Amino acid sequence: MIEIPFQILLALGTAFAFATSSVLVRFGVERSEPIAALFVTVTVNVVVLWAVSLVLYDVTIDIWAWRYFILAGMFAPVLGRLCNYVGLRRVGVNLTVPISNSNPLVSVVLAVLLFGETLSPRGQAGAFAAIAGGILLTSANRDEADGIGVRYRDLLFPVTGALIYGSVQLLRKAGMDLVPAPAVGAAVNLTTSWIVVIVFLVAVPSQRDRLLIPRDDLRYFALAGFASSVGLICLYAALLSGTVVVVTPILNASPLFALVLTYAFLRDREPFSTQVLAGTTLVVAGVGLLTTVP
């Protein structure tokens, strides 16, 4: 009997959890608003991550050490996730997830431009593959392939989500050097985003009506928040117990799990053209190369 290393199981769990979260949100936003999905999922994230952090770590409040996670939380996940949820509603899981998952490409480009870092031939191949996959996905004609209409400007939402996540990742990376417990950093990051959402809802009272959620959709969003929380916990556990070179490519397999889940539960509402499948595969492979370059 073949035994799978524990860190690989954790990485697979992360990819599956994030894909599951996206599919659950997709069900809910067919009737409810993306801002409602954002509020519920972030709230669940905050509760779960702080519970885990307080149980596992001796948490000491240190605003200065947390500063990068706080700054990052003003933009992601709050804005990045909202863009993705709007994308899930308008163009579906199979286009939103792989496009958003290409966010490491943004991080690499910014690192090259701002910090003078260089890419090895392997990294350049990864960047080329991710870009090619993104082009295939954003140019996929869903009308012909699947009979599902889409306005191409709606693809700007997952693209913007990728840009936000990729940019903020540099702040999180800096924060990791100051916060020894990654789960605590994630909790601080999510708490900041939750506060941003609350401030927005207080400042714009008209948006509060969008929080009216049917019971079934509330269940979807709560489960999505729990799934993404489990994904974050598995992510940090995988990175702590395994090597980045082994773990990261598996983490980036989330779009492939999303394809399997949407084929099982949303087959009549999601695109499955050859172009979409090829684009997703290229993005996953390209990001895997980019994020494991020595």
CSV table of C-alpha atoms in Angstrom, one decimal:
chain,number,residue,atom,x,y,z
A,1,MET,CA,0.0,0.0,0.0
A,2,ILE,CA,1.4,3.4,-1.0
A,3,GLU,CA,1.7,5.9,1.8
A,4,ILE,CA,1.3,9.6,0.9
A,5,PRO,CA,3.5,12.0,2.9
A,6,PHE,CA,1.5,14.0,5.4
A,7,GLN,CA,2.6,17.4,3.9
A,8,ILE,CA,1.3,16.4,0.5
A,9,LEU,CA,-2.1,15.4,2.1
A,10,LEU,CA,-2.2,18.8,3.8
A,11,ALA,CA,-1.4,20.6,0.5
A,12,LEU,CA,-4.1,18.6,-1.3
A,13,GLY,CA,-6.5,19.5,1.5
A,14,THR,CA,-5.7,23.2,1.1
A,15,ALA,CA,-6.3,23.1,-2.7
A,16,PHE,CA,-9.5,21.1,-2.3
A,17,ALA,CA,-10.8,23.4,0.6
A,18,PHE,CA,-10.3,26.6,-1.5
A,19,ALA,CA,-12.0,25.0,-4.5
A,20,THR,CA,-14.9,23.9,-2.3
A,21,SER,CA,-15.2,27.4,-0.9
A,22,SER,CA,-15.5,28.9,-4.3
A,23,VAL,CA,-18.1,26.4,-5.5
A,24,LEU,CA,-20.2,27.0,-2.3
A,25,VAL,CA,-20.1,30.7,-2.8
A,26,ARG,CA,-21.1,30.2,-6.5
A,27,PHE,CA,-24.3,28.5,-5.3
A,28,GLY,CA,-25.1,31.3,-2.9
A,29,VAL,CA,-24.4,34.3,-5.1
A,30,GLU,CA,-27.0,33.2,-7.6
A,31,ARG,CA,-29.6,34.8,-5.4
A,32,SER,CA,-27.6,36.8,-2.7
A,33,GLU,CA,-25.2,39.6,-3.1
A,34,PRO,CA,-21.4,39.2,-3.2
A,35,ILE,CA,-21.0,41.7,-0.4
A,36,ALA,CA,-23.2,39.3,1.8
A,37,ALA,CA,-20.9,36.4,0.9
A,38,LEU,CA,-17.9,38.5,1.8
A,39,PHE,CA,-19.3,39.5,5.1
A,40,VAL,CA,-20.2,36.0,6.2
A,41,THR,CA,-17.1,34.2,4.9
A,42,VAL,CA,-14.7,36.8,6.5
A,43,THR,CA,-16.6,36.6,9.8
A,44,VAL,CA,-16.3,32.8,9.9
A,45,ASN,CA,-12.6,33.1,9.0
A,46,VAL,CA,-12.0,35.5,11.8
A,47,VAL,CA,-13.7,33.3,14.4
A,48,VAL,CA,-12.0,30.1,13.3
A,49,LEU,CA,-8.5,31.6,12.9
A,50,TRP,CA,-8.5,33.4,16.2
A,51,ALA,CA,-9.8,30.2,18.0
A,52,VAL,CA,-7.0,28.2,16.5
A,53,SER,CA,-4.4,30.9,17.2
A,54,LEU,CA,-5.5,31.2,20.9
A,55,VAL,CA,-5.5,27.5,21.4
A,56,LEU,CA,-2.1,26.8,19.7
A,57,TYR,CA,-0.1,29.9,20.4
A,58,ASP,CA,0.7,32.3,23.3
A,59,VAL,CA,-0.7,35.4,21.5
A,60,THR,CA,0.6,38.7,22.6
A,61,ILE,CA,-0.8,41.9,21.1
A,62,ASP,CA,1.9,43.7,19.1
A,63,ILE,CA,0.5,46.2,16.6
A,64,TRP,CA,3.9,47.2,15.3
A,65,ALA,CA,4.9,43.6,14.5
A,66,TRP,CA,1.5,43.1,12.9
A,67,ARG,CA,1.7,46.2,10.8
A,68,TYR,CA,2.2,44.5,7.4
A,69,PHE,CA,-0.7,42.1,8.0
A,70,ILE,CA,-2.9,45.0,9.0
A,71,LEU,CA,-1.9,47.0,5.9
A,72,ALA,CA,-2.4,44.0,3.7
A,73,GLY,CA,-5.8,43.4,5.3
A,74,MET,CA,-7.1,46.8,4.1
A,75,PHE,CA,-6.9,45.4,0.5
A,76,ALA,CA,-6.9,41.6,0.7
A,77,PRO,CA,-8.8,39.5,1.3
A,78,VAL,CA,-11.5,42.1,1.5
A,79,LEU,CA,-11.3,43.7,-2.0
A,80,GLY,CA,-9.7,40.8,-3.7
A,81,ARG,CA,-12.3,38.4,-2.4
A,82,LEU,CA,-15.1,40.7,-3.3
A,83,CYS,CA,-13.8,41.0,-6.9
A,84,ASN,CA,-13.6,37.2,-7.0
A,85,TYR,CA,-17.1,36.7,-5.6
A,86,VAL,CA,-18.5,39.2,-8.2
A,87,GLY,CA,-16.6,37.1,-10.8
A,88,LEU,CA,-18.1,33.9,-9.5
A,89,ARG,CA,-21.5,35.4,-9.9
A,90,ARG,CA,-21.0,36.8,-13.4
A,91,VAL,CA,-18.6,34.4,-15.2
A,92,GLY,CA,-18.5,31.3,-13.0
A,93,VAL,CA,-16.0,29.2,-11.1
A,94,ASN,CA,-14.1,27.8,-14.0
A,95,LEU,CA,-13.0,31.2,-15.3
A,96,THR,CA,-12.7,33.1,-12.0
A,97,VAL,CA,-10.7,30.5,-10.0
A,98,PRO,CA,-7.8,30.0,-12.4
A,99,ILE,CA,-7.5,33.7,-13.3
A,100,SER,CA,-7.5,34.7,-9.7
A,101,ASN,CA,-5.0,31.8,-8.9
A,102,SER,CA,-2.5,33.4,-11.3
A,103,ASN,CA,-1.8,36.1,-8.6
A,104,PRO,CA,1.8,34.9,-7.9
A,105,LEU,CA,2.6,36.1,-11.4
A,106,VAL,CA,1.8,39.7,-10.2
A,107,SER,CA,4.0,39.2,-7.2
A,108,VAL,CA,6.9,38.1,-9.3
A,109,VAL,CA,6.5,41.0,-11.8
A,110,LEU,CA,6.4,43.5,-8.9
A,111,ALA,CA,9.5,41.9,-7.3
A,112,VAL,CA,11.4,42.2,-10.6
A,113,LEU,CA,10.3,45.8,-11.2
A,114,LEU,CA,10.6,47.1,-7.6
A,115,PHE,CA,13.3,45.1,-6.1
A,116,GLY,CA,15.5,44.2,-9.1
A,117,GLU,CA,15.0,40.4,-8.6
A,118,THR,CA,15.7,38.2,-11.6
A,119,LEU,CA,13.9,35.2,-13.1
A,120,SER,CA,15.7,31.9,-13.9
A,121,PRO,CA,14.9,30.2,-17.3
A,122,ARG,CA,12.6,28.0,-15.3
A,123,GLY,CA,10.8,31.0,-13.8
A,124,GLN,CA,10.5,32.6,-17.2
A,125,ALA,CA,8.9,29.4,-18.6
A,126,GLY,CA,6.5,29.5,-15.7
A,127,ALA,CA,5.6,33.1,-16.3
A,128,PHE,CA,5.1,32.5,-20.0
A,129,ALA,CA,2.8,29.5,-19.3
A,130,ALA,CA,0.7,31.4,-16.8
A,131,ILE,CA,0.3,34.3,-19.2
A,132,ALA,CA,-0.6,32.0,-22.0
A,133,GLY,CA,-3.2,30.3,-19.8
A,134,GLY,CA,-4.6,33.6,-18.7
A,135,ILE,CA,-5.0,34.7,-22.3
A,136,LEU,CA,-6.8,31.4,-23.2
A,137,LEU,CA,-9.2,31.8,-20.3
A,138,THR,CA,-10.0,35.5,-20.9
A,139,SER,CA,-10.6,34.9,-24.6
A,140,ALA,CA,-12.7,31.7,-24.2
A,141,ASN,CA,-15.9,32.1,-26.1
A,142,ARG,CA,-18.5,30.6,-23.8
A,143,ASP,CA,-21.4,31.4,-26.1
A,144,GLU,CA,-20.1,29.0,-28.7
A,145,ALA,CA,-18.6,26.4,-26.3
A,146,ASP,CA,-21.3,26.1,-23.7
A,147,GLY,CA,-24.3,28.2,-24.5
A,148,ILE,CA,-23.6,30.4,-21.5
A,149,GLY,CA,-23.4,34.1,-22.2
A,150,VAL,CA,-20.7,36.3,-20.6
A,151,ARG,CA,-19.7,39.9,-21.0
A,152,TYR,CA,-16.0,40.0,-21.3
A,153,ARG,CA,-15.7,43.1,-19.2
A,154,ASP,CA,-16.9,41.0,-16.3
A,155,LEU,CA,-13.6,39.1,-16.5
A,156,LEU,CA,-12.0,42.3,-15.1
A,157,PHE,CA,-13.3,41.3,-11.7
A,158,PRO,CA,-11.2,38.1,-11.3
A,159,VAL,CA,-8.3,39.9,-13.1
A,160,THR,CA,-8.5,42.7,-10.5
A,161,GLY,CA,-8.7,40.1,-7.7
A,162,ALA,CA,-5.5,38.5,-9.0
A,163,LEU,CA,-3.8,42.0,-9.1
A,164,ILE,CA,-4.8,42.8,-5.6
A,165,TYR,CA,-3.8,39.4,-4.1
A,166,GLY,CA,-0.5,39.5,-6.0
A,167,SER,CA,0.4,43.0,-4.8
A,168,VAL,CA,-0.6,42.4,-1.2
A,169,GLN,CA,1.4,39.1,-1.1
A,170,LEU,CA,4.6,41.2,-0.8
A,171,LEU,CA,3.3,42.8,2.4
A,172,ARG,CA,2.4,39.4,3.8
A,173,LYS,CA,5.8,38.1,3.0
A,174,ALA,CA,7.4,41.0,4.9
A,175,GLY,CA,5.0,40.3,7.8
A,176,MET,CA,6.0,36.7,8.1
A,177,ASP,CA,9.5,37.8,9.1
A,178,LEU,CA,8.0,39.6,12.2
A,179,VAL,CA,5.2,37.2,13.2
A,180,PRO,CA,6.5,33.7,14.1
A,181,ALA,CA,3.0,32.1,14.1
A,182,PRO,CA,1.6,32.3,10.6
A,183,ALA,CA,-2.0,31.5,11.8
A,184,VAL,CA,-1.8,34.7,14.0
A,185,GLY,CA,-0.7,36.8,11.0
A,186,ALA,CA,-3.6,35.4,9.0
A,187,ALA,CA,-6.0,36.1,11.9
A,188,VAL,CA,-4.8,39.7,12.1
A,189,ASN,CA,-5.1,40.0,8.3
A,190,LEU,CA,-8.6,38.7,8.2
A,191,THR,CA,-9.7,40.8,11.2
A,192,THR,CA,-8.5,44.0,9.5
A,193,SER,CA,-10.5,43.0,6.4
A,194,TRP,CA,-13.6,42.4,8.6
A,195,ILE,CA,-13.2,45.8,10.1
A,196,VAL,CA,-13.0,47.4,6.7
A,197,VAL,CA,-16.3,45.6,5.7
A,198,ILE,CA,-18.0,46.9,8.9
A,199,VAL,CA,-16.8,50.4,8.3
A,200,PHE,CA,-18.1,50.3,4.8
A,201,LEU,CA,-21.5,49.1,5.8
A,202,VAL,CA,-21.7,51.8,8.5
A,203,ALA,CA,-20.6,54.5,6.1
A,204,VAL,CA,-23.0,53.4,3.3
A,205,PRO,CA,-26.3,52.4,5.0
A,206,SER,CA,-27.9,51.6,1.6
A,207,GLN,CA,-25.6,48.6,1.4
A,208,ARG,CA,-27.0,47.0,4.5
A,209,ASP,CA,-30.0,45.7,2.6
A,210,ARG,CA,-27.7,43.6,0.6
A,211,LEU,CA,-27.0,41.6,3.7
A,212,LEU,CA,-30.5,40.1,3.7
A,213,ILE,CA,-29.6,36.4,2.9
A,214,PRO,CA,-32.0,33.5,2.4
A,215,ARG,CA,-31.3,30.7,4.9
A,216,ASP,CA,-30.0,28.3,2.2
A,217,ASP,CA,-27.5,30.9,0.9
A,218,LEU,CA,-26.4,31.7,4.5
A,219,ARG,CA,-25.6,28.1,4.9
A,220,TYR,CA,-23.6,28.1,1.7
A,221,PHE,CA,-21.6,31.1,2.8
A,222,ALA,CA,-21.0,29.8,6.3
A,223,LEU,CA,-19.7,26.5,4.9
A,224,ALA,CA,-17.6,28.4,2.4
A,225,GLY,CA,-16.1,30.5,5.2
A,226,PHE,CA,-15.3,27.3,7.2
A,227,ALA,CA,-13.8,25.6,4.1
A,228,SER,CA,-11.5,28.5,3.4
A,229,SER,CA,-10.5,28.6,7.1
A,230,VAL,CA,-9.6,24.9,7.0
A,231,GLY,CA,-7.7,25.7,3.8
A,232,LEU,CA,-5.7,28.4,5.5
A,233,ILE,CA,-4.9,26.1,8.4
A,234,CYS,CA,-3.8,23.3,6.1
A,235,LEU,CA,-1.7,25.7,4.1
A,236,TYR,CA,0.4,26.9,7.0
A,237,ALA,CA,0.6,23.3,8.4
A,238,ALA,CA,1.8,22.1,5.0
A,239,LEU,CA,4.4,24.8,4.7
A,240,LEU,CA,5.7,24.1,8.2
A,241,SER,CA,5.9,20.3,7.7
A,242,GLY,CA,7.1,20.1,4.1
A,243,THR,CA,9.4,21.9,1.7
A,244,VAL,CA,8.1,24.7,-0.5
A,245,VAL,CA,9.2,23.0,-3.7
A,246,VAL,CA,7.0,20.0,-2.9
A,247,VAL,CA,4.1,21.7,-1.3
A,248,THR,CA,3.5,24.8,-3.5
A,249,PRO,CA,2.7,23.1,-6.8
A,250,ILE,CA,0.1,21.0,-5.1
A,251,LEU,CA,-1.4,24.1,-3.4
A,252,ASN,CA,-1.8,25.6,-6.9
A,253,ALA,CA,-4.0,22.7,-8.0
A,254,SER,CA,-7.1,24.4,-6.6
A,255,PRO,CA,-8.5,25.3,-10.1
A,256,LEU,CA,-8.2,21.6,-11.1
A,257,PHE,CA,-10.3,20.6,-8.1
A,258,ALA,CA,-12.7,23.3,-9.0
A,259,LEU,CA,-13.1,21.8,-12.5
A,260,VAL,CA,-14.0,18.4,-10.9
A,261,LEU,CA,-16.5,19.9,-8.4
A,262,THR,CA,-18.2,22.1,-11.0
A,263,TYR,CA,-18.5,19.1,-13.4
A,264,ALA,CA,-20.2,17.2,-10.6
A,265,PHE,CA,-22.5,19.9,-9.3
A,266,LEU,CA,-22.7,22.8,-11.8
A,267,ARG,CA,-22.2,21.0,-15.1
A,268,ASP,CA,-25.0,22.9,-16.9
A,269,ARG,CA,-23.9,26.3,-15.6
A,270,GLU,CA,-20.1,26.3,-16.1
A,271,PRO,CA,-17.9,26.2,-19.2
A,272,PHE,CA,-15.9,23.0,-20.0
A,273,SER,CA,-14.5,23.9,-23.5
A,274,THR,CA,-11.1,22.7,-24.5
A,275,GLN,CA,-9.9,26.3,-24.3
A,276,VAL,CA,-10.9,26.6,-20.7
A,277,LEU,CA,-9.3,23.2,-19.8
A,278,ALA,CA,-6.1,24.1,-21.5
A,279,GLY,CA,-5.9,27.6,-20.0
A,280,THR,CA,-6.5,26.2,-16.5
A,281,THR,CA,-3.8,23.6,-16.9
A,282,LEU,CA,-1.3,26.2,-18.2
A,283,VAL,CA,-2.0,28.6,-15.3
A,284,VAL,CA,-1.6,25.8,-12.7
A,285,ALA,CA,1.6,24.6,-14.3
A,286,GLY,CA,3.0,28.1,-14.8
A,287,VAL,CA,2.3,29.2,-11.3
A,288,GLY,CA,3.8,26.0,-10.0
A,289,LEU,CA,7.0,26.7,-11.8
A,290,LEU,CA,7.0,30.4,-10.7
A,291,THR,CA,6.5,29.7,-7.0
A,292,THR,CA,9.1,26.9,-6.7
A,293,VAL,CA,12.0,28.6,-8.5
A,294,PRO,CA,15.1,28.6,-6.2
